[in-house]
XYZ file of C-alpha atoms in Angstrom:
570
model
C 0.041 -0.075 -0.104
C 2.908 2.391 0.779
C 3.766 2.317 -3.149
C 0.410 3.359 -3.734
C -0.298 6.139 -1.369
C 2.119 9.069 -2.186
C 2.913 11.771 0.124
C 2.917 15.324 -0.714
C 6.484 16.532 -1.727
C 7.376 13.109 -3.165
C 6.771 11.578 -6.577
C 3.878 13.239 -8.291
C 0.981 11.301 -9.479
C 0.925 10.507 -12.937
C -2.040 9.603 -15.330
C -2.675 6.039 -16.360
C -2.000 4.685 -19.781
C -5.120 4.011 -21.836
C -3.852 0.848 -23.063
C -4.201 -0.575 -19.513
C -7.663 -2.428 -19.433
C -7.657 -1.157 -15.795
C -6.589 2.357 -16.506
C -9.674 3.712 -14.719
C -8.483 1.616 -11.626
C -5.042 3.313 -11.717
C -6.590 6.820 -12.173
C -8.960 6.143 -9.014
C -5.948 4.943 -6.929
C -4.320 8.145 -7.886
C -7.301 10.315 -6.611
C -7.733 8.336 -3.476
C -4.086 8.348 -2.638
C -3.812 12.100 -3.298
C -6.591 12.838 -0.890
C -5.538 10.297 1.722
C -2.210 12.266 1.788
C -2.804 15.982 0.873
C -6.072 16.000 2.912
C -5.412 13.450 5.628
C -6.082 15.900 8.388
C -9.609 16.561 7.001
C -10.667 13.140 7.243
C -11.860 11.264 10.329
C -9.903 8.376 11.622
C -12.670 5.839 10.320
C -12.394 7.467 6.940
C -8.667 7.138 6.730
C -9.288 3.572 7.813
C -11.578 3.126 4.839
C -8.953 4.387 2.431
C -6.308 2.132 3.758
C -8.742 -0.741 3.502
C -9.460 0.269 -0.232
C -5.821 -0.639 -1.122
C -6.103 -3.899 0.804
C -8.908 -5.093 -1.441
C -7.864 -7.457 -4.488
C -7.192 -5.676 -7.756
C -10.495 -7.278 -9.245
C -12.682 -5.944 -6.039
C -11.045 -2.434 -6.234
C -11.739 -2.186 -10.021
C -15.258 -3.396 -9.626
C -15.942 -0.920 -6.702
C -14.517 1.814 -9.085
C -16.888 1.155 -11.736
C -19.940 1.181 -9.421
C -18.732 4.438 -7.835
C -18.284 5.960 -11.190
C -22.012 4.988 -12.287
C -25.096 7.268 -11.418
C -26.509 6.253 -8.111
C -25.632 3.895 -5.206
C -27.890 0.793 -6.229
C -26.889 -1.933 -8.678
C -28.396 -5.026 -9.977
C -25.598 -7.670 -9.708
C -26.784 -9.257 -12.875
C -26.206 -6.186 -14.824
C -22.494 -5.889 -13.788
C -20.112 -7.177 -16.592
C -16.662 -6.185 -16.738
C -14.486 -8.930 -18.459
C -11.119 -6.994 -17.757
C -11.511 -7.886 -13.966
C -9.681 -11.128 -14.625
C -12.111 -12.978 -12.697
C -16.025 -13.461 -12.257
C -17.796 -10.461 -10.981
C -19.506 -12.710 -8.187
C -16.092 -13.289 -6.693
C -15.292 -9.677 -6.486
C -18.918 -8.970 -5.243
C -18.485 -11.453 -2.510
C -15.339 -9.837 -1.372
C -16.902 -6.302 -1.275
C -19.687 -7.410 0.675
C -17.497 -9.434 2.999
C -15.512 -6.286 3.652
C -18.202 -3.964 4.144
C -18.119 -2.026 0.894
C -21.633 -3.352 -0.436
C -24.814 -3.914 1.450
C -26.200 -7.190 0.134
C -29.578 -6.587 1.595
C -30.587 -2.791 1.384
C -33.902 -1.194 1.965
C -35.494 -0.188 -1.321
C -38.231 2.256 -1.870
C -40.914 1.967 -4.674
C -38.841 4.670 -6.822
C -35.878 2.386 -6.408
C -37.564 -0.586 -7.722
C -38.870 1.162 -10.733
C -35.320 2.481 -11.524
C -33.822 -1.018 -11.513
C -36.355 -3.203 -13.088
C -37.777 -3.288 -16.352
C -41.335 -2.746 -17.273
C -41.878 -6.461 -18.089
C -40.328 -7.529 -14.754
C -42.576 -4.971 -12.847
C -45.607 -6.267 -14.561
C -45.094 -9.727 -13.759
C -44.209 -8.863 -10.058
C -47.151 -6.538 -9.185
C -49.775 -8.490 -11.362
C -51.390 -9.997 -8.450
C -51.837 -6.528 -6.567
C -53.064 -4.836 -9.925
C -55.517 -7.625 -10.512
C -56.893 -7.809 -7.056
C -57.421 -3.885 -7.269
C -59.275 -4.501 -10.622
C -56.733 -2.680 -12.493
C -55.307 -3.686 -15.921
C -51.542 -4.864 -15.543
C -50.622 -3.703 -18.966
C -50.441 0.199 -17.874
C -47.334 2.204 -18.761
C -44.540 2.330 -16.310
C -45.125 5.844 -15.065
C -48.917 5.066 -14.657
C -48.281 1.751 -12.904
C -45.935 3.527 -10.418
C -48.417 6.141 -9.772
C -51.095 3.516 -8.732
C -48.709 1.354 -6.713
C -47.751 4.538 -4.540
C -51.105 4.182 -2.884
C -50.264 0.705 -1.763
C -46.592 0.838 -1.033
C -45.137 3.725 1.103
C -42.554 2.013 2.960
C -39.158 0.767 2.171
C -38.318 -2.697 2.186
C -35.658 -5.311 1.212
C -35.655 -6.935 -2.165
C -37.354 -10.070 -0.947
C -39.901 -7.988 0.756
C -40.839 -6.809 -2.789
C -40.321 -9.883 -5.142
C -39.719 -13.043 -2.868
C -36.612 -14.635 -3.825
C -37.208 -14.491 -7.624
C -35.556 -11.105 -8.527
C -32.012 -10.667 -9.329
C -29.833 -9.417 -6.304
C -29.477 -5.780 -5.594
C -26.499 -4.215 -3.776
C -25.862 -0.647 -2.418
C -22.303 0.931 -2.151
C -21.854 1.732 1.559
C -19.454 4.416 1.445
C -20.850 6.767 -1.382
C -20.770 9.708 0.841
C -17.168 9.127 1.546
C -16.397 8.872 -2.201
C -18.239 12.258 -2.703
C -16.174 13.946 -0.031
C -13.071 12.638 -1.667
C -14.340 13.840 -5.120
C -14.928 17.188 -3.748
C -11.537 17.444 -2.126
C -9.690 16.364 -5.204
C -11.774 18.443 -8.090
C -12.756 21.436 -5.670
C -16.460 20.833 -6.911
C -18.997 18.169 -7.082
C -19.803 19.242 -10.842
C -17.285 17.067 -12.303
C -18.051 13.522 -12.297
C -15.539 10.826 -11.714
C -15.269 9.974 -15.220
C -13.985 13.608 -15.948
C -10.961 12.316 -14.464
C -11.018 8.416 -14.201
C -12.033 7.950 -17.797
C -9.972 10.575 -19.569
C -6.488 10.408 -21.033
C -4.893 12.769 -18.881
C -1.576 12.367 -20.605
C -2.958 14.197 -23.482
C -1.819 17.410 -21.707
C 1.326 18.646 -20.174
C 0.554 20.365 -16.648
C 2.411 23.139 -14.804
C 3.941 22.015 -11.806
C 2.217 23.889 -9.104
C 3.588 23.672 -5.727
C 1.041 22.152 -3.296
C 1.385 23.318 0.401
C -0.871 23.101 3.033
C -1.304 26.787 3.134
C -2.534 26.691 -0.466
C -5.340 24.319 0.091
C -8.973 25.561 -0.508
C -10.085 23.654 2.586
C -8.096 24.242 5.739
C -10.494 22.386 7.982
C -13.094 19.733 7.939
C -16.010 22.244 8.680
C -15.266 24.098 5.386
C -15.751 20.815 3.589
C -19.016 20.333 5.318
C -19.998 23.944 4.456
C -19.440 23.079 0.829
C -21.359 19.770 0.927
C -24.222 21.572 2.465
C -24.215 24.296 -0.156
C -23.967 21.497 -2.729
C -27.280 20.063 -1.075
C -29.017 23.343 -1.306
C -28.124 23.655 -4.961
C -29.575 20.394 -5.513
C -32.634 21.380 -3.889
C -33.099 24.445 -5.979
C -32.578 22.203 -9.190
C -35.137 19.894 -7.913
C -37.647 22.485 -7.565
C -37.889 23.002 -3.818
C -39.116 26.290 -3.006
C -36.461 28.884 -2.424
C -37.821 29.957 1.003
C -37.021 26.304 2.315
C -33.598 26.226 0.753
C -32.970 29.799 2.324
C -33.343 28.315 5.755
C -30.509 25.918 5.055
C -27.930 28.343 3.382
C -24.688 28.006 5.458
C -23.549 31.206 7.116
C -20.832 33.300 5.487
C -17.246 32.224 6.236
C -13.849 33.889 6.004
C -12.599 31.536 3.450
C -12.751 33.554 0.031
C -13.113 30.671 -2.163
C -16.259 29.356 -0.215
C -17.530 32.829 -0.291
C -17.387 33.108 -4.017
C -19.374 29.603 -4.160
C -22.045 31.088 -1.706
C -22.410 34.117 -3.752
C -23.285 31.954 -6.820
C -25.575 29.834 -4.709
C -27.302 32.942 -3.479
C -27.530 34.297 -6.977
C -29.321 31.031 -8.126
C -31.713 31.145 -5.012
C -32.612 34.730 -5.817
C -33.458 33.863 -9.480
C -35.578 30.981 -8.352
C -37.237 32.924 -5.472
C -38.265 35.467 -8.123
C -39.619 32.803 -10.561
C -41.661 31.506 -7.619
C -43.168 34.746 -6.759
C -41.190 35.421 -3.633
C -39.704 38.861 -4.435
C -38.954 39.880 -1.012
C -36.829 36.732 -0.618
C -35.260 37.374 -4.097
C -34.058 40.663 -2.983
C -32.727 39.528 0.150
C -30.707 36.652 -1.675
C -29.550 39.081 -4.479
C -28.277 41.781 -1.882
C -26.538 39.068 0.093
C -24.689 37.834 -3.067
C -21.334 39.369 -4.205
C -21.562 37.683 -7.577
C -21.207 40.315 -10.325
C -24.577 39.436 -12.014
C -26.594 39.845 -8.823
C -26.436 43.583 -8.546
C -28.106 44.101 -12.094
C -30.648 41.587 -11.313
C -31.561 43.275 -7.897
C -31.930 46.684 -9.717
C -33.907 45.365 -12.226
C -36.266 43.497 -9.611
C -36.547 46.732 -7.770
C -37.723 48.445 -10.839
C -40.214 45.783 -11.331
C -41.511 46.397 -7.799
C -41.536 50.151 -8.422
C -38.906 50.906 -5.544
C -37.428 53.354 -7.717
C -35.637 55.584 -5.009
C -34.015 52.373 -3.595
C -32.914 51.233 -6.889
C -31.408 54.814 -7.608
C -29.402 54.806 -4.595
C -27.937 51.662 -5.310
C -27.312 52.344 -9.055
C -25.592 55.762 -8.763
C -23.274 54.363 -6.050
C -22.328 51.427 -8.318
C -21.458 53.850 -11.255
C -18.612 55.027 -9.259
C -16.805 51.631 -9.278
C -14.955 50.000 -12.170
C -17.150 47.928 -14.450
C -17.045 45.703 -17.288
C -18.480 46.950 -20.530
C -21.473 44.564 -20.248
C -22.113 45.826 -16.634
C -21.747 49.428 -17.636
C -24.112 48.972 -20.544
C -26.754 47.373 -18.450
C -26.417 49.794 -15.673
C -26.504 52.653 -17.993
C -29.858 51.500 -19.399
C -31.323 51.234 -15.742
C -30.000 54.641 -14.589
C -31.578 56.296 -17.816
C -35.009 54.610 -16.870
C -34.778 55.153 -13.136
C -33.804 58.826 -13.660
C -37.159 59.628 -15.169
C -38.860 57.837 -12.277
C -37.191 59.854 -9.355
C -37.169 63.284 -11.177
C -33.132 63.230 -11.826
C -31.766 64.582 -15.049
C -31.386 61.959 -17.576
C -27.618 61.022 -18.016
C -26.394 61.771 -21.355
C -25.511 58.739 -23.296
C -21.835 58.245 -23.875
C -21.127 58.239 -27.719
C -19.257 55.389 -28.662
C -16.692 56.168 -31.706
C -17.441 55.100 -35.148
C -15.961 51.675 -36.177
C -13.737 51.786 -39.138
C -15.117 49.534 -42.049
C -13.738 48.673 -45.512
C -15.121 46.160 -48.281
C -13.195 43.688 -50.279
C -14.419 42.028 -53.366
C -12.567 38.885 -53.983
C -12.936 35.699 -55.971
C -13.802 32.438 -54.265
C -11.081 30.011 -53.509
C -12.659 27.424 -51.434
C -10.923 28.765 -48.401
C -12.473 30.295 -45.133
C -13.354 34.299 -45.451
C -10.723 34.995 -42.807
C -7.908 33.014 -44.780
C -8.975 34.577 -47.944
C -8.827 38.198 -46.566
C -5.549 37.189 -44.872
C -3.767 36.007 -47.988
C -4.927 38.892 -50.001
C -3.730 41.537 -47.503
C -0.452 39.953 -46.318
C 2.799 41.016 -48.279
C 6.320 40.141 -47.259
C 6.709 43.925 -45.860
C 3.372 43.785 -44.177
C 2.452 40.170 -43.123
C -1.077 39.335 -41.943
C -1.831 36.399 -39.556
C -4.952 34.742 -38.393
C -5.024 35.130 -34.617
C -8.642 35.864 -33.588
C -8.664 35.470 -29.719
C -5.122 33.712 -29.470
C -2.481 36.453 -29.803
C -3.298 38.886 -26.969
C -4.371 36.131 -24.690
C -1.304 34.287 -25.330
C 1.046 37.394 -24.721
C -0.895 37.978 -21.595
C -0.603 34.265 -20.368
C 3.294 34.245 -21.248
C 3.857 37.602 -19.304
C 1.633 36.617 -16.205
C 2.529 32.854 -16.210
C 3.549 32.390 -12.720
C 0.752 34.743 -11.376
C -1.730 32.535 -13.138
C -0.415 29.550 -11.708
C 0.341 31.028 -8.224
C -0.609 28.469 -5.540
C -3.417 30.116 -3.424
C -6.353 28.587 -1.739
C -9.090 27.630 -4.001
C -6.841 27.718 -7.228
C -5.292 24.288 -7.550
C -6.579 21.036 -6.038
C -4.632 18.324 -7.737
C -1.786 18.157 -10.255
C -3.889 17.832 -13.462
C -5.154 21.500 -13.741
C -5.148 23.189 -17.043
C -5.571 26.513 -15.223
C -6.630 27.744 -11.766
C -10.121 26.549 -10.682
C -11.090 30.263 -9.763
C -10.036 31.751 -13.264
C -13.480 33.467 -14.016
C -14.517 34.246 -10.491
C -15.012 37.665 -9.206
C -11.931 37.767 -6.960
C -9.643 36.223 -9.242
C -7.541 39.495 -9.963
C -7.877 40.807 -6.335
C -6.434 37.598 -4.719
C -3.439 38.106 -7.012
C -3.352 41.917 -7.325
C 0.337 42.403 -6.151
C 1.540 39.676 -8.416
C -0.341 41.274 -11.232
C 1.206 44.522 -10.563
C 4.544 43.081 -10.881
C 3.553 41.770 -14.051
C 2.418 45.175 -15.470
C 5.686 47.055 -13.822
C 7.436 45.074 -16.483
C 5.315 46.477 -19.354
C 6.512 49.961 -17.896
C 10.238 49.154 -17.393
C 10.611 47.287 -20.643
C 11.480 43.967 -19.019
C 8.219 42.171 -20.440
C 9.803 41.266 -23.748
C 12.501 39.113 -22.042
C 9.978 37.638 -19.626
C 7.718 36.779 -22.439
C 10.320 35.276 -24.636
C 12.037 33.267 -21.656
C 8.604 31.924 -20.722
C 7.643 30.868 -24.306
C 10.972 28.956 -24.573
C 10.771 27.477 -20.826
C 7.036 26.631 -20.964
C 6.629 25.415 -24.530
C 3.581 22.939 -24.689
C 2.651 23.286 -21.087
C -1.237 23.911 -20.765
C -2.161 27.447 -20.006
C -5.789 28.632 -20.239
C -4.594 31.802 -22.115
C -1.854 30.441 -24.235
C -2.775 29.013 -27.649
C 0.621 27.197 -28.625
C -0.409 25.998 -32.045
C -1.222 29.602 -33.106
C 1.962 31.198 -31.568
C 4.800 30.903 -33.785
C 8.189 32.435 -33.095
C 7.779 34.718 -36.072
C 4.455 35.880 -34.814
C 5.625 36.354 -31.315
C 8.725 38.456 -32.306
C 6.610 40.611 -34.680
C 4.084 41.236 -31.997
C 6.783 42.204 -29.644
C 8.514 44.457 -31.983
C 5.371 46.250 -33.399
C 2.769 46.386 -30.455
C 3.719 49.036 -27.995
C 3.734 48.126 -24.446
C 1.189 50.846 -23.734
C -1.222 49.026 -25.859
C -0.557 45.829 -24.308
C -1.081 47.198 -20.904
C -4.532 48.611 -21.654
C -5.784 45.338 -23.375
C -4.529 43.345 -20.555
C -6.314 45.720 -18.155
C -9.460 45.268 -19.934
C -8.943 41.573 -20.020
C -8.623 41.431 -16.379
C -11.821 43.396 -15.730
C -14.003 40.509 -16.998
C -11.886 37.505 -17.824
C -14.938 35.149 -18.771
C -16.286 38.135 -21.146
C -13.145 39.800 -22.494
C -10.957 36.849 -23.506
C -13.105 36.470 -26.668
C -14.264 39.011 -29.271
C -10.670 40.040 -30.649
C -10.442 40.748 -34.255
C -9.709 37.728 -36.617
C -6.526 39.154 -38.223
C -3.603 41.253 -37.182
C -1.344 42.695 -39.949
C 1.999 44.307 -39.024
C 3.331 47.432 -40.717
C 6.925 47.798 -42.096
C 6.613 51.397 -41.084
C 8.905 52.305 -38.074
C 7.777 55.843 -37.863
C 6.480 56.382 -34.270
C 3.494 58.365 -35.587
C 2.243 55.733 -37.904
C 0.356 52.596 -36.614
C 2.826 49.599 -36.514
C 0.073 47.146 -36.554
C -3.568 46.851 -37.182
C -6.351 44.285 -36.164
C -9.016 43.370 -38.806
C -12.256 41.622 -38.146
C -13.497 39.670 -41.266
C -17.129 39.331 -41.908
C -18.508 37.294 -44.843
C -21.688 37.628 -46.727
C -24.520 37.451 -44.449
C -22.351 37.639 -41.282
C -22.578 40.404 -38.873
C -20.740 41.646 -35.631
C -21.510 39.937 -32.360
C -22.028 42.332 -29.255
C -18.606 41.255 -27.824
C -16.650 41.960 -30.769
C -18.489 45.532 -31.000
C -17.324 46.299 -27.478
C -13.836 45.431 -28.288
C -13.961 47.439 -31.559
C -15.297 50.499 -29.438
C -12.569 50.133 -26.959
C -9.883 49.882 -29.656
C -11.287 53.069 -31.274
C -11.529 55.075 -27.924
C -7.826 54.020 -27.246
C -6.444 54.884 -30.622
C -5.588 51.464 -31.635
C -6.117 50.630 -35.315
C -8.723 48.174 -35.791
C -11.336 47.746 -38.572
C -13.967 45.468 -40.035
C -13.593 44.062 -43.359
C -16.700 43.024 -45.144
C -15.974 40.461 -47.805
C -18.149 40.012 -50.849
C -17.327 37.333 -53.584
C -16.882 38.319 -57.125
C -19.732 37.388 -59.399
C -18.866 34.565 -61.436
C -20.468 35.981 -64.578
C -18.558 39.404 -64.101
C -15.243 37.548 -64.302
C -15.785 35.712 -67.603
C-alpha cells in the first residue's frame, strides 16, 4: 500500500496509460492516494481507515468498486455488472466487497428504487397480483403503474420483501458519501463526475507543476468541506424545484474563506433567481443583496424596478456607477439609470457616444478557403505580413507575461496536479487575490522587461497547458513581430481590460493582425481586422472590443468580404 499512497512532496502522481484495461482503476487510486495524503487531516480516522482498506482489496474488487462508484446512484443489480477486464468472475469480486463492508447485500429499497432498477416487463410480472386484486389492468405504462402502486406501498423494504427470492440481487455501495467527499476535495467541486478524471487520457496534456502546500489548500479545516457539501445540497434542492424559502433556511452562514464565499455568492444568485420565478420577490431581493456575484446587482436593480422601488434602486445604481465595471455591466447599468432617472425626477444622464468603427469592403474571387484566410492571404505581403489570430495572440501574450501569477498556488486555485489552469479563473475575486503579483507583471510593461519575460517563458514552458496560451497558433515569427510592433502601452490597456472580466473579455478579438513595415512612431505599426463574410454580422462582444480600440487609438477595422460574381469575371 505504501507504494500506492504517495505523500506530498514526493513523486508526483501520473496519469494511467489507456492501453491498460484497468486504467480507470489506476486513476481512481491516484485520486484516493492524493486525498489520503494531501487532505489526511480533514478526514476522520474511520474515513482514513476506509481508504487504507481500499488498497487492501484485491485488484478485481477495487476495479469493480471503482466502476460502481463511477456510475449514477448507489444501487446496482448484480446481474447487470459485466466487466471482463476484472480477470475473474464478477461474483467473486462482489463477495469480497460484501464481506469487507463495501457493499450492502440486503439494502432497503423504496418503490422509486424498484422502478429505476427493473424493467417494465419485470415489474408487470411482479405486481400483477396486486393490480389484478385492485381490478386494474396490468398492462399500464411504467409511470402510470408506479403512480397507482404508490397508494399501496409507502415503506421501504428489502428486495425479498418486494419480489420474494425470484429477483436478481441488488447491492448498495456503503461508502458513497465518503467517495463524494473525496471527489470534492480532489476536484474542488461536485459538478465534475468521476469520469472527468478516471476515464480521460490525462497524458494528452502537459501540466504546470504547481507547488502544493498546506497553506494553498482551499479547505483548511473539515468544517469547510462540510459547508461546501451543505451548499451543494442546497443547489440540488433548488434544481429539484424545492421552494426557495425552504432552501434559504439551509444556506450556510458566511465564512472567512474567500473561495467558499465565491461559491456561496453563486448559490445566493441562483436562489434569488428561483425565488423571483416562484413569486417570492422579497426573498429574491434579500438573496441578491447578500450575493457578491457580479451578476447579482443588475438583477437586484431590475427587480427593484419591477417592484416600483425606484428611489432604492436609484441609490444603489448611482453608487455602483462610481466603481470599475466591465463593458457589459456598464451597458446594463446605463440603461437602468436612464430609466430610473425619469422615475425619481433626476436629470437623464447623457448617453456616452461610442466612436465609429472603421469599415472597408473587399470583393474577391472564391477560392474554397474560409473568409478569414481569403482576406489574410489578400492583405498579407512580405513587408506587411498578416496572421489569423482571433482570440489567440493577445491572450497568449498575457498568459506568457503573467504565467507565474496565473499558476500562483493560493487557496481555491489548484486541487490536484492535473489542472489546465486555476479553478477560480473566472470568479469575481480572481484578480483581487493576486493583485500584487499582477502589479509586478504590469511593472515589466512599464520598465521594458516584459519582452524578455515573455520570450523566456515561451522557451521554458513550450507546450505546457495554460488557459490563455494557444501554442499551435503562436509561432516564433508571430511572437517576435508582435513584441516588435505592438507597443507596451497598448498591451497594458488590453491586458487591463481583459482582467476586468476574464469570462467576457478573452473573446471577441478581431480575426487578423497585420504588421506594418513602418517604423515611424506616428504611424500605426500594427492593425487588427475583423472579417465578416456575406450575411455575417458583428457580435456584441466584438463590437465592444472594436469600440474600445477606437477609444484607445488602436488601429482596428472590420472588413466586409464580398465574392466576385462569376459572370462578371468571365
